[in-house]
Short mmCIF file of C-alpha atoms in Angstrom, two decimals:
data_model
loop_
_atom_site.label_atom_id
_atom_site.label_comp_id
_atom_site.label_asym_id
_atom_site.label_seq_id
_atom_site.Cartn_x
_atom_site.Cartn_y
_atom_site.Cartn_z
CA MET A 1 18.00 113.26 100.74
CA ASN A 2 16.03 115.47 98.38
CA GLN A 3 12.45 114.40 99.01
CA GLN A 4 11.15 116.83 96.39
CA LEU A 5 13.21 115.08 93.70
CA ILE A 6 11.96 111.68 94.84
CA ASP A 7 8.34 112.85 94.80
CA THR A 8 8.76 114.37 91.33
CA LEU A 9 10.19 111.15 89.91
CA LYS A 10 7.38 109.11 91.46
CA ARG A 11 4.74 111.41 89.99
CA VAL A 12 6.10 110.94 86.47
CA GLY A 13 6.36 107.16 86.79
CA LYS A 14 10.13 106.94 87.33
CA THR A 15 10.20 105.69 90.91
CA PRO A 16 13.73 105.72 92.36
CA HIS A 17 15.22 103.65 95.16
CA VAL A 18 17.18 104.99 98.13
CA TYR A 19 20.21 103.19 99.49
CA VAL A 20 21.45 104.31 102.92
CA SER A 21 24.87 103.03 103.96
CA PRO A 22 25.84 102.29 107.57
CA ASP A 23 27.66 105.65 107.81
CA GLY A 24 24.55 107.57 106.73
CA SER A 25 25.55 108.20 103.11
CA GLU A 26 22.43 108.37 100.95
CA VAL A 27 22.39 107.21 97.33
CA LEU A 28 19.47 107.74 94.95
CA VAL A 29 19.22 104.97 92.34
CA LEU A 30 17.07 105.57 89.24
CA PRO A 31 16.27 102.39 87.25
CA HIS A 32 15.34 104.53 84.22
CA GLY A 33 18.74 104.75 82.56
CA GLY A 34 20.38 102.58 85.22
CA ARG A 35 21.71 105.59 87.07
CA VAL A 36 22.99 106.58 90.46
CA LEU A 37 21.11 109.85 90.17
CA GLY A 38 22.28 111.36 93.41
CA LEU A 39 24.78 111.20 96.26
CA PHE A 40 23.86 112.99 99.48
CA LEU A 41 25.68 113.75 102.70
CA PRO A 42 23.95 112.27 105.77
CA GLN A 43 20.59 114.00 106.33
CA ALA A 44 21.34 116.62 103.65
CA ALA A 45 19.06 117.69 100.79
CA GLU A 46 21.63 118.97 98.28
CA ASN A 47 22.69 116.53 95.58
CA LEU A 48 26.46 116.41 95.07
CA PHE A 49 25.94 115.32 91.43
CA TRP A 50 24.43 117.23 88.50
CA THR A 51 20.87 116.43 87.49
CA HIS A 52 18.92 117.78 84.56
CA PRO A 53 17.03 120.98 85.49
CA ALA A 54 13.87 119.47 84.00
CA LEU A 55 13.66 117.31 87.12
CA ASP A 56 13.05 120.38 89.30
CA THR A 57 9.25 120.21 88.91
CA PRO A 58 6.71 117.49 88.05
CA ALA A 59 5.47 119.45 85.02
CA THR A 60 8.89 119.86 83.41
CA ALA A 61 9.90 116.30 84.34
CA ALA A 62 6.76 114.89 82.71
CA GLU A 63 7.49 116.82 79.51
CA PHE A 64 11.14 115.74 79.60
CA TYR A 65 10.38 112.02 79.93
CA ALA A 66 7.54 112.15 77.40
CA GLY A 67 9.89 113.34 74.64
CA ASP A 68 11.71 111.12 72.16
CA GLN A 69 15.07 112.82 72.74
CA TRP A 70 17.85 111.23 74.78
CA GLN A 71 16.74 111.52 78.40
CA ASN A 72 19.90 112.55 80.23
CA SER A 73 18.69 112.60 83.82
CA GLY A 74 22.26 113.13 85.10
CA GLY A 75 24.26 111.48 87.87
CA ASP A 76 26.43 108.37 87.49
CA ARG A 77 25.68 106.20 84.43
CA THR A 78 27.13 103.22 82.58
CA TRP A 79 27.60 103.24 78.82
CA LEU A 80 29.53 100.95 76.48
CA ALA A 81 32.67 101.38 74.40
CA PRO A 82 34.00 101.80 71.80
CA GLU A 83 31.89 104.93 71.40
CA VAL A 84 32.35 104.80 67.63
CA ASP A 85 30.66 101.37 67.54
CA PHE A 86 27.76 102.18 69.86
CA PHE A 87 26.89 105.83 69.24
CA PHE A 88 27.78 106.52 65.59
CA PRO A 89 25.47 104.28 63.53
CA ASN A 90 27.07 105.41 60.25
CA TYR A 91 30.72 105.49 61.35
CA PRO A 92 33.15 106.70 59.98
CA ASP A 93 30.52 109.32 59.17
CA THR A 94 30.17 111.14 62.52
CA SER A 95 27.34 113.47 61.53
CA VAL A 96 24.77 111.35 63.40
CA TYR A 97 25.24 110.68 67.13
CA PHE A 98 22.56 108.48 68.65
CA GLN A 99 22.29 106.96 72.11
CA PRO A 100 21.00 103.37 71.75
CA ARG A 101 17.71 103.34 73.62
CA GLN A 102 18.15 99.67 74.54
CA LEU A 103 21.14 100.86 76.62
CA ASP A 104 19.94 104.27 77.80
CA PRO A 105 17.31 104.33 79.18
CA GLY A 106 17.37 100.56 78.66
CA ALA A 107 15.11 98.10 80.48
CA TRP A 108 16.88 97.86 83.81
CA ARG A 109 15.51 95.40 86.37
CA VAL A 110 16.08 96.41 89.98
CA THR A 111 16.50 94.28 93.10
CA VAL A 112 16.70 95.93 96.51
CA GLU A 113 18.77 93.87 98.92
CA ALA A 114 19.72 94.43 102.56
CA GLU A 115 23.21 95.70 101.75
CA ALA A 116 22.93 96.79 98.11
CA VAL A 117 20.72 97.88 95.23
CA ARG A 118 21.25 95.75 92.11
CA LEU A 119 20.41 96.58 88.48
CA VAL A 120 20.47 94.29 85.43
CA CYS A 121 20.02 95.15 81.73
CA ARG A 122 20.04 92.72 78.78
CA LEU A 123 20.44 94.17 75.29
CA THR A 124 21.55 93.51 71.74
CA HIS A 125 23.35 96.01 69.53
CA GLN A 126 24.75 96.06 66.02
CA LEU A 127 28.34 97.33 66.09
CA SER A 128 28.88 100.10 63.57
CA ARG A 129 32.23 99.03 62.13
CA SER A 130 31.88 95.25 61.90
CA GLY A 131 28.10 95.10 61.51
CA ALA A 132 28.04 92.21 63.99
CA SER A 133 25.20 91.98 66.50
CA VAL A 134 26.28 91.47 70.11
CA ASP A 135 24.11 90.09 72.91
CA LEU A 136 25.14 91.67 76.21
CA GLU A 137 24.18 91.65 79.87
CA LEU A 138 25.14 94.50 82.21
CA THR A 139 24.86 94.34 85.96
CA LYS A 140 25.44 97.10 88.49
CA SER A 141 25.19 97.19 92.25
CA VAL A 142 25.49 100.03 94.74
CA SER A 143 26.78 99.33 98.25
CA ALA A 144 28.74 100.98 101.05
CA ALA A 145 32.16 102.63 100.74
CA PRO A 146 33.46 103.55 104.20
CA ASN A 147 35.41 106.80 104.45
CA PRO A 148 39.00 105.96 103.37
CA LEU A 149 40.31 108.54 105.86
CA ARG A 150 38.44 107.15 108.85
CA HIS A 151 41.58 105.63 110.42
CA GLU A 152 43.90 108.50 109.44
CA PRO A 153 45.06 111.03 112.07
CA LEU A 154 44.12 113.78 109.61
CA TRP A 155 40.42 112.92 109.76
CA ALA A 156 40.18 113.54 113.50
CA LYS A 157 41.28 117.13 112.87
CA LEU A 158 38.75 117.80 110.09
CA THR A 159 35.75 118.25 112.35
CA ASP A 160 33.96 120.58 109.93
CA VAL A 161 34.09 118.18 106.94
CA GLN A 162 31.31 115.72 106.04
CA TYR A 163 31.67 112.51 104.03
CA ALA A 164 29.45 110.41 101.78
CA GLY A 165 30.34 107.58 99.44
CA TYR A 166 29.40 104.33 97.72
CA THR A 167 30.91 101.37 95.92
CA LEU A 168 29.83 100.62 92.36
CA ARG A 169 30.29 97.05 91.18
CA SER A 170 29.61 96.46 87.50
CA SER A 171 29.95 93.54 85.14
CA LEU A 172 29.57 92.93 81.43
CA ALA A 173 28.92 89.55 79.81
CA LEU A 174 29.06 88.75 76.09
CA ASN A 175 26.61 85.98 75.31
CA GLY A 176 27.12 83.76 72.28
CA ASP A 177 30.17 84.11 70.04
CA PRO A 178 33.15 85.28 72.18
CA SER A 179 35.01 86.46 69.08
CA LEU A 180 32.61 89.39 68.59
CA GLY A 181 33.40 92.87 69.83
CA PRO A 182 35.50 94.03 71.58
CA VAL A 183 33.19 95.76 74.06
CA GLY A 184 33.99 97.52 77.33
CA LEU A 185 32.21 99.16 80.26
CA TRP A 186 32.29 102.96 80.40
CA ASN A 187 31.28 104.59 83.69
CA LEU A 188 30.93 108.32 84.22
CA ILE A 189 29.65 110.87 86.74
CA GLN A 190 28.10 114.20 85.75
CA MET A 191 28.89 116.97 88.25
CA PRO A 192 28.19 120.71 88.49
CA HIS A 193 30.12 122.74 85.92
CA GLY A 194 32.97 125.12 86.74
CA GLY A 195 35.21 122.97 88.93
CA GLU A 196 38.67 121.48 88.59
CA LEU A 197 39.45 117.90 87.59
CA MET A 198 42.62 116.32 88.99
CA VAL A 199 44.06 113.05 87.69
CA ALA A 200 46.93 111.50 89.63
CA THR A 201 49.61 109.99 87.38
CA CYS A 202 52.81 108.04 87.91
CA CYS A 203 54.64 110.20 85.36
CA ALA A 204 54.09 113.33 83.29
CA SER A 205 51.55 112.38 80.62
CA GLN A 206 50.08 114.71 78.01
CA PRO A 207 46.32 114.12 77.59
CA ARG A 208 44.83 113.55 74.15
CA VAL A 209 42.30 116.21 73.19
CA TYR A 210 39.38 114.36 71.59
CA PHE A 211 37.42 117.42 70.52
CA GLY A 212 37.14 121.14 71.24
CA GLU A 213 39.83 123.74 71.81
CA VAL A 214 41.25 123.30 75.32
CA SER A 215 43.36 126.25 76.45
CA ALA A 216 46.79 125.85 78.04
CA GLU A 217 45.47 127.81 81.00
CA ASP A 218 42.78 125.20 81.63
CA LEU A 219 44.93 122.10 81.09
CA VAL A 220 48.15 121.84 83.12
CA VAL A 221 50.38 118.74 83.19
CA GLY A 222 52.70 118.21 86.15
CA PRO A 223 55.10 115.40 87.06
CA HIS A 224 52.38 113.44 88.87
CA LEU A 225 49.16 115.32 88.22
CA ILE A 226 46.95 116.51 85.38
CA ARG A 227 44.76 119.51 86.26
CA TYR A 228 41.84 120.48 84.05
CA GLY A 229 39.79 123.58 84.77
CA MET A 230 36.34 122.63 83.46
CA ARG A 231 34.83 126.09 83.00
CA ALA A 232 34.86 126.92 79.29
CA ALA A 233 31.79 127.37 77.12
CA GLY A 234 31.21 124.73 74.45
CA GLU A 235 32.06 121.02 74.47
CA HIS A 236 35.54 119.61 75.07
CA LYS A 237 36.96 116.19 75.87
CA ILE A 238 40.34 114.80 76.90
CA GLY A 239 41.71 111.28 77.45
CA ILE A 240 44.50 109.98 79.73
CA ARG A 241 46.39 106.78 79.02
CA ALA A 242 46.10 103.73 81.26
CA ALA A 243 49.88 103.29 81.50
CA ALA A 244 50.22 106.66 83.25
CA ALA A 245 47.13 106.59 85.49
CA THR A 246 47.28 105.64 89.18
CA GLY A 247 43.51 105.14 89.53
CA ARG A 248 42.68 108.25 91.59
CA ILE A 249 40.61 110.98 89.95
CA GLY A 250 39.24 114.00 91.79
CA TYR A 251 36.91 116.87 91.01
CA ARG A 252 36.34 119.87 93.28
CA TYR A 253 33.86 122.67 92.95
CA PRO A 254 32.47 125.50 95.12
CA ARG A 255 28.98 125.52 96.62
CA ALA A 256 26.80 128.56 97.06
CA ASP A 257 27.23 128.38 100.86
CA GLY A 258 30.99 128.97 100.58
CA HIS A 259 32.00 125.36 101.20
CA TRP A 260 33.76 123.20 98.64
CA VAL A 261 32.89 119.71 97.45
CA LEU A 262 35.53 117.14 96.52
CA ILE A 263 34.49 114.00 94.65
CA VAL A 264 37.13 111.30 94.26
CA ARG A 265 36.73 108.21 92.13
CA ASN A 266 38.98 105.33 93.08
CA ILE A 267 39.29 102.93 90.15
CA PHE A 268 41.37 99.91 89.20
CA VAL A 269 43.55 100.58 86.16
CA ASN A 270 45.07 97.59 84.36
CA PRO A 271 47.45 98.72 81.60
CA SER A 272 47.69 95.08 80.45
CA GLY A 273 43.98 95.16 79.62
CA GLU A 274 42.50 96.32 76.34
CA TYR A 275 41.13 99.85 76.62
CA VAL A 276 39.24 100.10 73.36
CA ASP A 277 37.61 103.53 73.36
CA VAL A 278 39.26 105.74 70.74
CA PRO A 279 39.16 109.31 69.43
CA TRP A 280 36.49 109.64 66.76
CA ASN A 281 39.01 110.59 64.08
CA ASP A 282 41.77 108.16 65.08
CA PRO A 283 40.34 104.66 65.67
CA GLN A 284 43.79 103.07 65.98
CA ASP A 285 44.75 105.16 69.02
CA LEU A 286 43.99 102.77 71.88
CA GLY A 287 44.87 102.63 75.56
CA TYR A 288 42.88 105.43 77.25
CA ALA A 289 41.47 104.55 80.68
CA ILE A 290 40.32 107.97 81.94
CA GLN A 291 38.44 110.76 80.18
CA ALA A 292 36.86 114.07 81.07
CA CYS A 293 34.20 115.96 79.14
CA ASN A 294 33.42 119.63 79.70
CA VAL A 295 29.91 120.60 78.59
CA HIS A 296 28.43 124.11 78.58
CA SER A 297 26.08 124.02 75.61
CA GLY A 298 22.56 123.15 74.61
CA LEU A 299 23.05 119.79 76.33
CA GLY A 300 23.38 121.53 79.70
CA ARG A 301 26.14 122.70 82.05
CA PHE A 302 28.07 119.84 83.64
CA SER A 303 31.49 118.23 83.97
CA GLU A 304 31.96 114.52 83.31
CA LEU A 305 34.48 112.34 85.14
CA GLU A 306 34.77 109.18 83.04
CA TYR A 307 36.64 105.91 83.20
CA HIS A 308 36.79 102.75 81.10
CA VAL A 309 37.14 99.09 82.02
CA PRO A 310 39.27 96.66 79.95
CA ALA A 311 37.19 95.15 77.16
CA ILE A 312 35.86 91.66 76.62
CA GLY A 313 35.31 89.84 73.33
CA ARG A 314 37.48 89.84 70.23
CA GLY A 315 41.20 89.90 70.95
CA THR A 316 40.86 89.73 74.74
CA GLY A 317 40.33 86.03 75.49
CA ARG A 318 37.45 86.93 77.81
CA SER A 319 33.67 86.92 77.47
CA ARG A 320 32.98 88.44 80.88
CA GLY A 321 34.48 91.36 82.77
CA GLU A 322 33.97 92.77 86.25
CA ASP A 323 34.85 96.06 87.88
CA ALA A 324 34.60 97.74 91.27
CA SER A 325 35.15 101.41 92.02
CA GLN A 326 34.55 103.69 94.97
CA THR A 327 33.17 107.21 94.93
CA TRP A 328 34.23 109.30 97.93
CA ALA A 329 32.75 112.75 98.48
CA TYR A 330 33.68 115.43 101.02
CA CYS A 331 32.20 118.82 101.78
CA GLY A 332 33.77 121.50 103.95
CA PRO A 333 35.94 124.63 104.08
CA ALA A 334 38.40 125.15 101.24
CA ALA A 335 41.51 124.65 103.39
CA ALA A 336 40.23 121.33 104.73
CA ILE A 337 39.31 120.10 101.26
CA ASP A 338 42.83 121.01 100.10
CA GLN A 339 44.27 118.78 102.82
CA ILE A 340 42.12 115.86 101.71
CA VAL A 341 43.17 116.40 98.10
CA GLY A 342 46.80 116.22 99.16
CA HIS A 343 46.17 113.02 101.09
CA LEU A 344 44.08 111.11 98.52
CA LEU A 345 45.57 112.40 95.26
CA THR A 346 48.92 114.21 95.45
CA ALA A 347 50.38 117.23 97.21
CA GLU A 348 50.74 118.84 93.78
CA ALA A 349 46.96 119.34 93.80
CA GLU A 350 46.47 120.90 97.25
CA ALA A 351 46.05 124.54 96.19
CA SER A 352 43.19 124.98 93.75
CA GLU A 353 43.80 127.35 90.87
CA ALA A 354 40.02 127.71 90.61
CA ARG A 355 39.95 129.84 93.77
#
């Protein structure tokens, strides 16, 4: 665990909470913004997620949190979809993008339990397209996620690989009129820039480019795998349809010490559900469960691994939705990480083009 980061957050009035799982995985939970700010290997100080560089010192952190700009601390956060209804107040005019402060940073209440850390946020928001006001309650909890390879013969051979992980359980409730919305959970992790995203698919599926110019060299579609080299300058985003997704998404990147990190998100994809997030310029194009956003701009340098949960509210017949996902992280030599990629995603992904 990074004690310096914890001390900095405490000094600026943003006290975090540490969850330690039975296997030694350490998770840093920040109520400000409702984030899992960090994931750490057992007894290690290096965060496997991206955090804003302003958090490096108390002075810069104090200035960062005192500002009226969006306070993107980093890590794993929960937003709401459709993006066009929550973040574009004048949609279809997309010239103004604004993060609703009642959502992020929100007013998250935290409860530390023996086997989990739980967060709750209640908010209201006026949807941009319908003008309707929705009353919502979000809950999140962080708990253990045992190594999925622990019983596999492969793991016994990978003696120089370390593991850390957690389970994220989230729920969304629509209070009042169930015909309002629709609204869906949107979870994403921000990771160090320059790695490779891998999305396992059940068939060849061409991603939708939401914005930016993504080169053919960086985006490769195979029979059962989409590979996205997230290294370009600027801002770019792609989406992958629920009908093609298996629910396994990986991201690997190199560390300064020569080892590689692999982060895998294991999600439940339900193509029968309503995935309501849409491209900004095509609001009728529904059905995207997985997204990735490459950022190397004034916002920072990070890669986002994103997924959506089927919506509740109008047209869904539901006023409450729940989700559970696992985040599995490994660190070790490149060859060993390649073997894990082949085991948890697909053999098509074993050799990284980023190396």
